[in-house]
CSV table of C-alpha atoms in Angstrom, one decimal:
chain,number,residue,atom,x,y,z
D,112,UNK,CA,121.5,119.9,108.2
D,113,UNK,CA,119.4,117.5,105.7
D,114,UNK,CA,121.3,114.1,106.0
D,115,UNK,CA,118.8,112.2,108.6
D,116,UNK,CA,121.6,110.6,109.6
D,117,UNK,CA,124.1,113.4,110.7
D,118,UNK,CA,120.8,114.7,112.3
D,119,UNK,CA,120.4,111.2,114.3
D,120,UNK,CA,124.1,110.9,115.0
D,121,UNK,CA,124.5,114.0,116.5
D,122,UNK,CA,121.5,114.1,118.5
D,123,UNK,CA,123.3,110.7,119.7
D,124,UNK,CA,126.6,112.6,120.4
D,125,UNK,CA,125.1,115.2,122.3
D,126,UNK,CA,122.4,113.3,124.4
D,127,UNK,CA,126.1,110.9,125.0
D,128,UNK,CA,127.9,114.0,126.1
D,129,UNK,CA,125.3,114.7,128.5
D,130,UNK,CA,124.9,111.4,129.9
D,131,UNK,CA,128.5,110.9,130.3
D,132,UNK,CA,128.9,114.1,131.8
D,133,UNK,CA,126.2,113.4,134.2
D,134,UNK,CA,127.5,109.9,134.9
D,135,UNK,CA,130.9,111.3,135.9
D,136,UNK,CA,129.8,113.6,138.5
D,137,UNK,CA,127.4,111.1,140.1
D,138,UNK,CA,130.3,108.7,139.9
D,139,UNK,CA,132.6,111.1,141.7
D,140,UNK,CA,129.5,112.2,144.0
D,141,UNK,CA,129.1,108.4,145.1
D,142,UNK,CA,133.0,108.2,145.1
D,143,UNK,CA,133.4,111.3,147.7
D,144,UNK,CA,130.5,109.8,149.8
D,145,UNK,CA,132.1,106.4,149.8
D,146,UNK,CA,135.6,107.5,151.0
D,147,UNK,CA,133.9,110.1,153.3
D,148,UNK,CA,132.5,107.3,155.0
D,149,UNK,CA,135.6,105.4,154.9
D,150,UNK,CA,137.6,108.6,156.6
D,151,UNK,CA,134.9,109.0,158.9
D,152,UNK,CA,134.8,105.4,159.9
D,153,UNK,CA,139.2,105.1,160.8
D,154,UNK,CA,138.6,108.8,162.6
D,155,UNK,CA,136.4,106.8,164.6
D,156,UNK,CA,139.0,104.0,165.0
D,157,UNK,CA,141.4,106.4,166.1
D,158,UNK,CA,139.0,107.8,168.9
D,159,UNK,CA,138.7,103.9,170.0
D,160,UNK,CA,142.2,103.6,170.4
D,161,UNK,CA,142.1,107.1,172.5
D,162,UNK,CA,139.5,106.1,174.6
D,163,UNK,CA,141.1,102.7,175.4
D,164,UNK,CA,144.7,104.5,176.5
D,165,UNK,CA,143.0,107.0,178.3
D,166,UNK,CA,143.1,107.0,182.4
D,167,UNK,CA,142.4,109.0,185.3
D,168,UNK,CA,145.7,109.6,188.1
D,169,UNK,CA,145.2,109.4,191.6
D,170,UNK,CA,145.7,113.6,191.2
D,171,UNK,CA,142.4,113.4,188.7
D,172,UNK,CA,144.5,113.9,185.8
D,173,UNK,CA,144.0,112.8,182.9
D,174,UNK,CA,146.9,110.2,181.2
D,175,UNK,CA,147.5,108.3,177.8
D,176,UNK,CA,149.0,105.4,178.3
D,177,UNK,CA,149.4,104.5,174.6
D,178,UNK,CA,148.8,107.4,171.7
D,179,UNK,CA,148.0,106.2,168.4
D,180,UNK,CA,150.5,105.1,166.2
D,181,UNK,CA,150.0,107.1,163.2
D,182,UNK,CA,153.0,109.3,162.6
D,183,UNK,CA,150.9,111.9,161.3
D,184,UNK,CA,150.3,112.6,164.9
D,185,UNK,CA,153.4,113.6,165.5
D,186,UNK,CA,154.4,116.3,162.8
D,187,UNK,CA,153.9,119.9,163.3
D,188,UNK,CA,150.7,120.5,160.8
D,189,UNK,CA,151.1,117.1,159.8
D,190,UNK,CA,147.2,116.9,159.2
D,191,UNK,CA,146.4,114.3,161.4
D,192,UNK,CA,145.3,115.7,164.9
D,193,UNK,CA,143.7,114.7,168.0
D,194,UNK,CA,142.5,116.2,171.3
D,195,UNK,CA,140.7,115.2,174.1
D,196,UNK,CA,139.2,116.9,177.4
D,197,UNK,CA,136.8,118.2,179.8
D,198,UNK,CA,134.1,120.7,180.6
D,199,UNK,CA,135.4,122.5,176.9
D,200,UNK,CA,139.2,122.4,178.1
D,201,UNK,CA,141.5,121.0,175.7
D,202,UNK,CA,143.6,119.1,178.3
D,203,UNK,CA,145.3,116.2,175.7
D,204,UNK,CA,146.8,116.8,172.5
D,205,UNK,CA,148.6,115.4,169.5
D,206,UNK,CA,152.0,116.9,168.8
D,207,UNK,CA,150.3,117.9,164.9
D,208,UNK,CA,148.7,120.5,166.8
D,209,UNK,CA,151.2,122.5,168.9
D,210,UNK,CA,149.8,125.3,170.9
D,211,UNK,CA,146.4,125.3,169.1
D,212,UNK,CA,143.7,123.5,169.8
D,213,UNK,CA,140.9,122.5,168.2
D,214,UNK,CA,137.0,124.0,168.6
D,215,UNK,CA,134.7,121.3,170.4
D,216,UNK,CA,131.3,120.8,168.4
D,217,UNK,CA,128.6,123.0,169.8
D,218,UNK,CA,126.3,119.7,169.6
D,219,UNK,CA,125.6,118.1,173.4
D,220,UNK,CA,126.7,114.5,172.8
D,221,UNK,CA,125.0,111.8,175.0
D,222,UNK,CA,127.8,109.0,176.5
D,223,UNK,CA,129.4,107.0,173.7
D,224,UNK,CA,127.6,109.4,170.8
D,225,UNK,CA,130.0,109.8,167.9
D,226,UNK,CA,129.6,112.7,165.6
D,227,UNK,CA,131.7,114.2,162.4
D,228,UNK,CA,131.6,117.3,160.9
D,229,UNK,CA,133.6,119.8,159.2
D,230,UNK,CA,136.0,122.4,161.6
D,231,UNK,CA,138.4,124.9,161.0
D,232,UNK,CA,142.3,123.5,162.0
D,233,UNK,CA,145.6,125.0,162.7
D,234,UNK,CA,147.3,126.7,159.4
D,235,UNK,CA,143.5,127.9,158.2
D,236,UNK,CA,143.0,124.3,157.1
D,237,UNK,CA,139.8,122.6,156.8
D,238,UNK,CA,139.3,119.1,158.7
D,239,UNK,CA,136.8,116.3,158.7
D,240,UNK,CA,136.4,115.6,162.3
D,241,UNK,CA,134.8,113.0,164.5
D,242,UNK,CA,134.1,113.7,168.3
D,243,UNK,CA,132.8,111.8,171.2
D,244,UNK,CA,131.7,111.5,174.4
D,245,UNK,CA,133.2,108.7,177.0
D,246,UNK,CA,132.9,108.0,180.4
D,247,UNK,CA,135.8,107.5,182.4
D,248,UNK,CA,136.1,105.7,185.8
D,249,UNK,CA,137.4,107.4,188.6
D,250,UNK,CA,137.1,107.3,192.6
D,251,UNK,CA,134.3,109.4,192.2
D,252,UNK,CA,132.8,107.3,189.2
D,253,UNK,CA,132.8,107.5,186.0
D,254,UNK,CA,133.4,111.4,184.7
D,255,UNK,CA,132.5,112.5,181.0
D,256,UNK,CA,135.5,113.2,178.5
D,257,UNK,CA,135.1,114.7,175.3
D,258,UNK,CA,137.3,113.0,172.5
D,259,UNK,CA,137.8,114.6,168.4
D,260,UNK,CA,140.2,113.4,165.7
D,261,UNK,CA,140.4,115.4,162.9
D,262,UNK,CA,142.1,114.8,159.1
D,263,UNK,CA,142.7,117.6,157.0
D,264,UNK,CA,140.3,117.6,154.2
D,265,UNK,CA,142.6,118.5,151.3
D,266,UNK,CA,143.6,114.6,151.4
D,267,UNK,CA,140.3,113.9,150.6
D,268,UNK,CA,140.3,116.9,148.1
D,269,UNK,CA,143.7,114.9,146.5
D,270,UNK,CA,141.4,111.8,146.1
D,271,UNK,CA,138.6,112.8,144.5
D,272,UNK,CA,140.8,114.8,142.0
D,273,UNK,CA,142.4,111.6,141.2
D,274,UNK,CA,139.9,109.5,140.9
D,275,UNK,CA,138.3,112.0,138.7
D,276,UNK,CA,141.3,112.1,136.5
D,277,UNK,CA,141.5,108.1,136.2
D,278,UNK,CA,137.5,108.4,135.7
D,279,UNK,CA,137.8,110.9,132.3
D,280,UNK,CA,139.7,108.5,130.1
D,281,UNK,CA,137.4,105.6,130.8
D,282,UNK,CA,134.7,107.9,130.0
D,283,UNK,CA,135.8,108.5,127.2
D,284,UNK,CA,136.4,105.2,126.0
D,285,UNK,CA,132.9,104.5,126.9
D,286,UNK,CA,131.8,107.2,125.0
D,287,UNK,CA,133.3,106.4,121.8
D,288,UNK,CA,132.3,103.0,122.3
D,289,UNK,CA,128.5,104.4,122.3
D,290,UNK,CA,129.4,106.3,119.3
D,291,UNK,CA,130.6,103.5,117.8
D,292,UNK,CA,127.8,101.3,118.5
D,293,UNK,CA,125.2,104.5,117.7
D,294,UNK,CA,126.8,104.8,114.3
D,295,UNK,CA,126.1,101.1,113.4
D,296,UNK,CA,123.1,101.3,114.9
D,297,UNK,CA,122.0,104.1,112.8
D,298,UNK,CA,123.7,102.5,110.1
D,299,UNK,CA,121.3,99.3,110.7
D,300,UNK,CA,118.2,101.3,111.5
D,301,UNK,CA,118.3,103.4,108.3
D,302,UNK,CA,119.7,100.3,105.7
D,303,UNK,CA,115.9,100.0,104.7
D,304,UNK,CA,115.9,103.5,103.4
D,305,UNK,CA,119.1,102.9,101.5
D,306,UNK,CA,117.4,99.8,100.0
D,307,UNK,CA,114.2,102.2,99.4
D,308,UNK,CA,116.4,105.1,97.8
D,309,UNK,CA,118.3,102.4,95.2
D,310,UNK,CA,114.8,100.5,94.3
D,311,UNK,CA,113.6,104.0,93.6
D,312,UNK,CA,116.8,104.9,91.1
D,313,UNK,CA,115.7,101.5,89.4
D,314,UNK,CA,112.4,102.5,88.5
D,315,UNK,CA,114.0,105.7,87.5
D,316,UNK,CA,116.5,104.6,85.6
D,317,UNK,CA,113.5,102.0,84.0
D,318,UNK,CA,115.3,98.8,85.5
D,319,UNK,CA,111.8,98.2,87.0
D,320,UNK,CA,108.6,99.2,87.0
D,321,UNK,CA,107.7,99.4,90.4
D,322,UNK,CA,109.4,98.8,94.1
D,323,UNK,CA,110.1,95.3,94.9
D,324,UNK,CA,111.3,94.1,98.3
D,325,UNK,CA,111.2,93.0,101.9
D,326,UNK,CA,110.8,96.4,103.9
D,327,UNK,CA,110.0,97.0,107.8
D,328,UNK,CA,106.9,97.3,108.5
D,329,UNK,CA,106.9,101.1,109.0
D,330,UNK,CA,107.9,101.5,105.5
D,331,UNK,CA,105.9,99.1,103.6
D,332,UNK,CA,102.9,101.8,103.9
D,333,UNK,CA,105.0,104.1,102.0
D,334,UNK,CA,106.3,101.5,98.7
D,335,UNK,CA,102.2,100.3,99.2
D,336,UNK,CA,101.5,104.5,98.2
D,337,UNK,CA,104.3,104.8,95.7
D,338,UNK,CA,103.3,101.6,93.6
D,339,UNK,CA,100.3,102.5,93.4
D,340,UNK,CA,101.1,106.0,92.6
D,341,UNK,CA,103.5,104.6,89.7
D,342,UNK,CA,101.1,102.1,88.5
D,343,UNK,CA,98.3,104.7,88.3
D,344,UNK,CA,100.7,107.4,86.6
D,345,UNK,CA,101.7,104.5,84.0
D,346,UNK,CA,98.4,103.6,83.2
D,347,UNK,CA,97.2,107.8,82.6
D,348,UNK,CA,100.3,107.9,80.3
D,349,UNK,CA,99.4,104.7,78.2
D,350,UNK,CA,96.1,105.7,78.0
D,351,UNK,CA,97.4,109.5,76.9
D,352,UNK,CA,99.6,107.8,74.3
D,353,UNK,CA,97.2,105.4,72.6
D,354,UNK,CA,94.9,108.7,72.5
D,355,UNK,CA,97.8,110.6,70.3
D,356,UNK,CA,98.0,106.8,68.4
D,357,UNK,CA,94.0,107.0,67.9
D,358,UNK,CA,94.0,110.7,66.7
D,359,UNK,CA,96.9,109.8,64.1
D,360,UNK,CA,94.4,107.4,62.6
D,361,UNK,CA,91.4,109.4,63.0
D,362,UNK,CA,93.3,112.7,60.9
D,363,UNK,CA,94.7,110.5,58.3
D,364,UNK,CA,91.8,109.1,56.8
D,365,UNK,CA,90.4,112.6,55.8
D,366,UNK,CA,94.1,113.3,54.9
D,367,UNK,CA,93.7,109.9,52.2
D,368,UNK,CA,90.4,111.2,51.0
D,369,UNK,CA,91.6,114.3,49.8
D,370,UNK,CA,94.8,113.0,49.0
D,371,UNK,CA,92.5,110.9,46.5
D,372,UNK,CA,90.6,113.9,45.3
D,373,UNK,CA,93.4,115.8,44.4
D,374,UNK,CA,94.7,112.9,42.3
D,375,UNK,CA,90.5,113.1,41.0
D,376,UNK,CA,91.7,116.8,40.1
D,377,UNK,CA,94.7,116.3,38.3
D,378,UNK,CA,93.3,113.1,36.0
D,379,UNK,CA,90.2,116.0,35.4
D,380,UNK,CA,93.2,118.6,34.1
D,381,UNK,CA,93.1,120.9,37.3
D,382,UNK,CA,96.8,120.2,38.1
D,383,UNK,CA,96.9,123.8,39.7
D,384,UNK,CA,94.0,123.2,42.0
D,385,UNK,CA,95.4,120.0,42.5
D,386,UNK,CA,98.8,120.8,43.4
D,387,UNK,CA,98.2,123.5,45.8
D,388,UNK,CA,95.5,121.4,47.4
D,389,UNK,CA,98.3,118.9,47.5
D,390,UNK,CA,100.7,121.1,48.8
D,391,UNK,CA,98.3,122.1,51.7
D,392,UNK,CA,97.9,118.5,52.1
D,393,UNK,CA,101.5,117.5,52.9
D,394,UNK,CA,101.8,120.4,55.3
D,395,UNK,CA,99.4,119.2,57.1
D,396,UNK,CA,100.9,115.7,57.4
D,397,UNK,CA,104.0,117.0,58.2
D,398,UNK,CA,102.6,119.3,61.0
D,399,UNK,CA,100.2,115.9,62.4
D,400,UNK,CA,103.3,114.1,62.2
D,401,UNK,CA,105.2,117.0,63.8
D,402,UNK,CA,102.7,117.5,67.1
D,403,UNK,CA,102.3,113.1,67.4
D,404,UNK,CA,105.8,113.4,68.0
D,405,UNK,CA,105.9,115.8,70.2
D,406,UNK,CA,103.4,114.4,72.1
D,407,UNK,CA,104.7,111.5,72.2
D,408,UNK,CA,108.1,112.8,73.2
D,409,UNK,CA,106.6,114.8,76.4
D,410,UNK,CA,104.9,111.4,77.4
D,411,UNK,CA,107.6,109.5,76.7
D,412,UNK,CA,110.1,111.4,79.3
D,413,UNK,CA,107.6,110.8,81.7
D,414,UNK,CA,106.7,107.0,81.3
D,415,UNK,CA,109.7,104.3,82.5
D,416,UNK,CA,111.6,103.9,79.0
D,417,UNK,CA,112.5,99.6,79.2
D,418,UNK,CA,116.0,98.9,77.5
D,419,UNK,CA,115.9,98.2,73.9
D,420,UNK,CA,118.6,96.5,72.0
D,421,UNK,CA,120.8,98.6,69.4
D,422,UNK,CA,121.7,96.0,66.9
D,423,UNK,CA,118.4,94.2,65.8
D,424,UNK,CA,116.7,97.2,65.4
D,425,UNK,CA,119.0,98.9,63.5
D,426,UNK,CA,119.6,95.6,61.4
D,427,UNK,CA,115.8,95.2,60.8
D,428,UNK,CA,115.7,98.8,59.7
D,429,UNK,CA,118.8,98.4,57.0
D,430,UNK,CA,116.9,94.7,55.6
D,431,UNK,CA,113.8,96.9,55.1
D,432,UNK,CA,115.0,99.5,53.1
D,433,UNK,CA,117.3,97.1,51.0
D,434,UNK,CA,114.4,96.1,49.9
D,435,UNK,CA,113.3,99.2,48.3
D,436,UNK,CA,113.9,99.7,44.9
D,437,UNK,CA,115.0,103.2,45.0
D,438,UNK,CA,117.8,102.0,47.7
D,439,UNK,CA,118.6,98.3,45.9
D,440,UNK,CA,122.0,100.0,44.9
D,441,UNK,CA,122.5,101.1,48.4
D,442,UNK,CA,125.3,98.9,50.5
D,443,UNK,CA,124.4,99.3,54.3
D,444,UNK,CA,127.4,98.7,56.6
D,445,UNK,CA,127.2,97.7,59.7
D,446,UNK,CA,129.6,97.8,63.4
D,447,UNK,CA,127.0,97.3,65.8
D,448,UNK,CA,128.3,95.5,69.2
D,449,UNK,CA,126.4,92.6,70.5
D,450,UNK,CA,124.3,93.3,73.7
D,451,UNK,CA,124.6,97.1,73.4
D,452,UNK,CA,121.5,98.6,74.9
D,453,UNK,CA,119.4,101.8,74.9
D,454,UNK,CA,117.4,103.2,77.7
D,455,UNK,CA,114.3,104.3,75.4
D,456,UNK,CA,111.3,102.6,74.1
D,457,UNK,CA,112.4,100.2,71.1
D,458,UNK,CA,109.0,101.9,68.9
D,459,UNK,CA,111.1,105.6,69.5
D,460,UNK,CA,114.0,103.8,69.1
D,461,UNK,CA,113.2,102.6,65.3
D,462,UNK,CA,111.7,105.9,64.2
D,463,UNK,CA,114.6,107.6,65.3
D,464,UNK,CA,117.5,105.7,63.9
D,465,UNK,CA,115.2,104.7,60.9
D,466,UNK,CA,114.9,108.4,60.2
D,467,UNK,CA,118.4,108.7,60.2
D,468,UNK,CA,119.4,105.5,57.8
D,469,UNK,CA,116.5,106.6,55.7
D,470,UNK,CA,118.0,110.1,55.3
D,471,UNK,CA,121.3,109.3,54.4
D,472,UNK,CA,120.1,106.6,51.9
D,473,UNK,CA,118.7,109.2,50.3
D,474,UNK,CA,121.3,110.9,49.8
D,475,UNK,CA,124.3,108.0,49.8
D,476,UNK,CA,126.0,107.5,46.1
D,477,UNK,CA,126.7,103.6,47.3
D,478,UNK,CA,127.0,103.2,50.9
D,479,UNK,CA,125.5,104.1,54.2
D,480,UNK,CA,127.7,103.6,57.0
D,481,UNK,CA,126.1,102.7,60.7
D,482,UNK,CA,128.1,102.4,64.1
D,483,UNK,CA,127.3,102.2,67.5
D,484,UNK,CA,129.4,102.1,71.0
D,485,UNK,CA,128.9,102.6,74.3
D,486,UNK,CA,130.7,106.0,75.7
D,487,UNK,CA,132.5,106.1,79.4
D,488,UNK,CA,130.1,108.6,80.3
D,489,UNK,CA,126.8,106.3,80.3
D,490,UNK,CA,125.9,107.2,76.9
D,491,UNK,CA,125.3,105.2,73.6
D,492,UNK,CA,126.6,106.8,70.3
D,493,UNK,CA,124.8,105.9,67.1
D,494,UNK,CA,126.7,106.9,63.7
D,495,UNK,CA,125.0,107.5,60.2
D,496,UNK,CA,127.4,108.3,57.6
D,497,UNK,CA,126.5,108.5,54.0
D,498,UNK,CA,129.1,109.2,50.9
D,499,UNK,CA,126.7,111.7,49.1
D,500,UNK,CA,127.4,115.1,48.6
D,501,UNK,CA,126.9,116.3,52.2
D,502,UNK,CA,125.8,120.4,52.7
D,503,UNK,CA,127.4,123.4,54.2
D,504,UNK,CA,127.9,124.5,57.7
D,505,UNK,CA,125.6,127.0,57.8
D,506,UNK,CA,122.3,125.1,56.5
D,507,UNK,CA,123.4,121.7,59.1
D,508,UNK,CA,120.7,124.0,62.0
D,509,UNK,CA,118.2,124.3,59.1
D,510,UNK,CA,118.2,120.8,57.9
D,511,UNK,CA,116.7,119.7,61.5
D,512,UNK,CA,114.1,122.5,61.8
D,513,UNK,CA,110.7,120.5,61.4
D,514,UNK,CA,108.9,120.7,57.9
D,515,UNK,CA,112.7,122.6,56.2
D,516,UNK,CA,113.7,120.8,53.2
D,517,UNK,CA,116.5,121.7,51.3
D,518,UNK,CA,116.1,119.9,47.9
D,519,UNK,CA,112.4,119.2,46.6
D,520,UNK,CA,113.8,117.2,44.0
D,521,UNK,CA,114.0,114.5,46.9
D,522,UNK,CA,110.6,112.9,48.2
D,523,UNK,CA,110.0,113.5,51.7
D,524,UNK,CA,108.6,116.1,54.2
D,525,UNK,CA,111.5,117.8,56.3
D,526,UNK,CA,110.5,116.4,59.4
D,527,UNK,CA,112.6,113.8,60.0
D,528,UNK,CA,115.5,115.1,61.9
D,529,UNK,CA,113.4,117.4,63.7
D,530,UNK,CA,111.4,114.4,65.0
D,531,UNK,CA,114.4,112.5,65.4
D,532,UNK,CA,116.1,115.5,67.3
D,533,UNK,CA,112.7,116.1,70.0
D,534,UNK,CA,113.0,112.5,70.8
D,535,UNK,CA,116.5,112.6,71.9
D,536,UNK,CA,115.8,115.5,73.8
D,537,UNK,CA,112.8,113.3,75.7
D,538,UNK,CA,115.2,111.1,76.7
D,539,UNK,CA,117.8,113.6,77.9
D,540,UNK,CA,120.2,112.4,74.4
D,541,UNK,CA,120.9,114.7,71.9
D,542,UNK,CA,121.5,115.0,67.8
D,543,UNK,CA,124.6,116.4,66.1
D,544,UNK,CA,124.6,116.6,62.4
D,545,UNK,CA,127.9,117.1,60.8
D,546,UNK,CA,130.1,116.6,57.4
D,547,UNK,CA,132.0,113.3,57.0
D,548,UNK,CA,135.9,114.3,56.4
D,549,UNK,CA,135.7,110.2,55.0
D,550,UNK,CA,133.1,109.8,53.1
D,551,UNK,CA,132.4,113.2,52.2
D,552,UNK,CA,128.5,113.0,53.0
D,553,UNK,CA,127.3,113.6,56.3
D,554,UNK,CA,127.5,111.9,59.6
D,555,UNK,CA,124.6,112.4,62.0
D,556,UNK,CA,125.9,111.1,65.7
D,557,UNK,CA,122.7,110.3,67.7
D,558,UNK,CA,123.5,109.9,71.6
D,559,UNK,CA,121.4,108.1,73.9
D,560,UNK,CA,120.9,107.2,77.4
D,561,UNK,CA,122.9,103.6,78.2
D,562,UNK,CA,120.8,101.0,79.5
D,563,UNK,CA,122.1,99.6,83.3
């Protein structure tokens, strides 16, 4: 079992089950002892009223004057007995016991003792009895007379059994009170962590850069250790990044120099040497360019991507190529929904989409067509559509290997949609590429994490 919860709660359950099950037999322990003492205390009642009836005859024999009342007394087996006698003679007893007589304690009582204990009764029934020892008066003095009342002990058996019947219901009330209260307890106890858990999908889901909050006090050692954890993992991947940013710059000076000595070469009339120089050249931009963005693509799936707006970027994009004169003929149409956010870095965010809107002008007869929306399944959808002449099926795959270009004719390197595509995949998005059934160009559908 994982969930601490369902660990806590039934820990709970069982150390309740145990409790409760304890409680209940010390209940009906205390509950046996108490009526015990009760039976024990009217058996002694009754021997009272015995030894207050009883009298000696002129003869020496003993008399009753008054029995007690109980009507118990007077059934055969009824339950209720009572004897009374001398020197271990029954000589007195109650109608309950017939012909049989019950055994006198082995236990020497001193005058006006009393004593209970258990004995065997008439019918194999067990009794809790109570005997004593009186004195008498007679014209000899006062003679010693030995008294026991006896109750059959299944009465008491009947009582306990129904008090323990009556005592399982309210213990189980109880019980699922305690749940209750253990559940909401736990419920309480563990809120904190709940709070922790959702702070922690923010800073996932780049809604915050670190944990913010009021915790307990046995927490706050642990968002202390992860704050500084994600602040010193932020910083190693900013400093990683400006190191990719510092050896673009540092690789495309040489690349300019040589770029300017090949254009040396060709003014000198070495066009061959010059162009195979400058072929070697833009391989190697295009591979730099290639490995940045890879780079930048592993660090960026591991940094906190803040939410960037869809429609100025893709707005500022559009009023910066219009400005081109090889796209001044170009009309760029927009559909681009107020608000509508990204979760990746705006700088990704531009090269992406500006890849794409540079691609189809490129291509586009008159228009380039751009739309964005938000999808039900958290995802942003960005469409480029252009009305030029579009390509097959089978070269859509080759089009976004990096460095593939399928027309020299047009300038560029062929890494554009492979760039654009490695970024999506950094930020768990995607790139389709696809013919437009509407324009007739091509439509490339970039989808994107939704900002929350």
């Amino acid at each position: 079992m994982r969930s601490l919860r369902k660990r806590l709660l039934l820990a709970a359950l069982v150390a309740l089950t145990l409790a409760l099950g304890l409680a209940g037999v010390a209940l009906t322990f205390v509950f046996e002892r108490a009526v015990r003492a009760r039976v024990v205390a009217d058996l002694g009642d009754q021997v009272d009223l015995l030894v207050q009836g009883l009298r000696l005859d002129a003869a020496g024999t003993l008399r009753l004057g008054r029995e007690p009342p109980d009507p118990r007394f007077e059934r055969l087996n009824g339950g209720f007995y009572w004897q009374l006698g001398r020197g271990g003679r029954a000589e007195l007893r109650s109608p309950s016991l017939g012909n049989a007589s019950l055994p006198w304690s082995a236990t020497p009582l001193r005058s006006g003792a009393t004593t209970w204990s258990y004995m065997p009764g008439p019918s194999e029934q067990e009794l809790i009895a109570v005997e004593r020892q009186a004195m008498i008066d007679s014209v000899d003095g006062a003679i010693p007379v030995r008294f026991v009342v006896g109750l059959d002990d299944s009465e008491l058996l009947e009582a306990r059994l129904g008090f323990f019947e009556a005592l399982i219901p309210s213990l189980m009330a109880i019980g699922l009170a305690l749940i209750g209260g253990a559940w909401l307890f736990l419920r309480f106890g563990l809120s904190p962590l709940e709070r922790l858990k959702s702070a922690l999908a923010d800073v996932r889901a780049g809604a915050r850069s670190r944990i913010e909050g009021d915790y307990p006090d046995e927490i706050k050692p642990l968002v202390a250790e992860t704050n500084a954890l994600l602040a010193a993992r932020h910083a190693d991947l900013e400093a990683a990044r400006a190191r990719a940013g510092d050896l673009a710059h540092a690789l495309k000076t040489p690349l300019a120099v040589i770029s300017a000595q090949v254009r040396t070469l060709e003014a000198s009339g070495e066009s061959d040497i010059a162009s195979e120089i400058g072929r070697e050249v833009e391989r190697l931009q295009g591979v730099i360019m290639r490995e940045l963005a890879r780079a930048r693509a592993n660090l960026q799936s591991r940094r906190q991507a803040q939410a960037s707006e869809i429609a100025p970027a893709i707005e500022r994009i559009c009023r910066a190529l219009g400005h081109l004169a090889a796209h001044d003929t170009i009309c760029f149409e927009t559909v681009l929904p107020a608000g509508l956010k990204a979760r990746v870095d705006e700088t990704d965010l531009l090269e992406m989409v500006g890849n794409l809107i540079e691609n189809a002008a490129k291509w586009a007869k008159s228009a380039v067509h751009i739309e964005a929306s938000s999808a039900p399944d958290g995802t942003v959808l960005i469409m480029v559509a252009d009305d030029g002449p579009g390509m097959a099926a089978s070269d859509v795959e080759a089009a976004m290997r990096p460095g593939v270009r399928l027309d020299e004719q047009v300038p560029g390197h062929g890494f554009g949609l492979g760039i654009t595509r490695e970024l999506a995949k950094a930020y768990g998005g995607e790139l389709r590429i696809a013919r437009d059934d509407t324009r007739g160009g091509l439509v490339a559908s970039l989808v994107l994490p939704a900002a929350q």
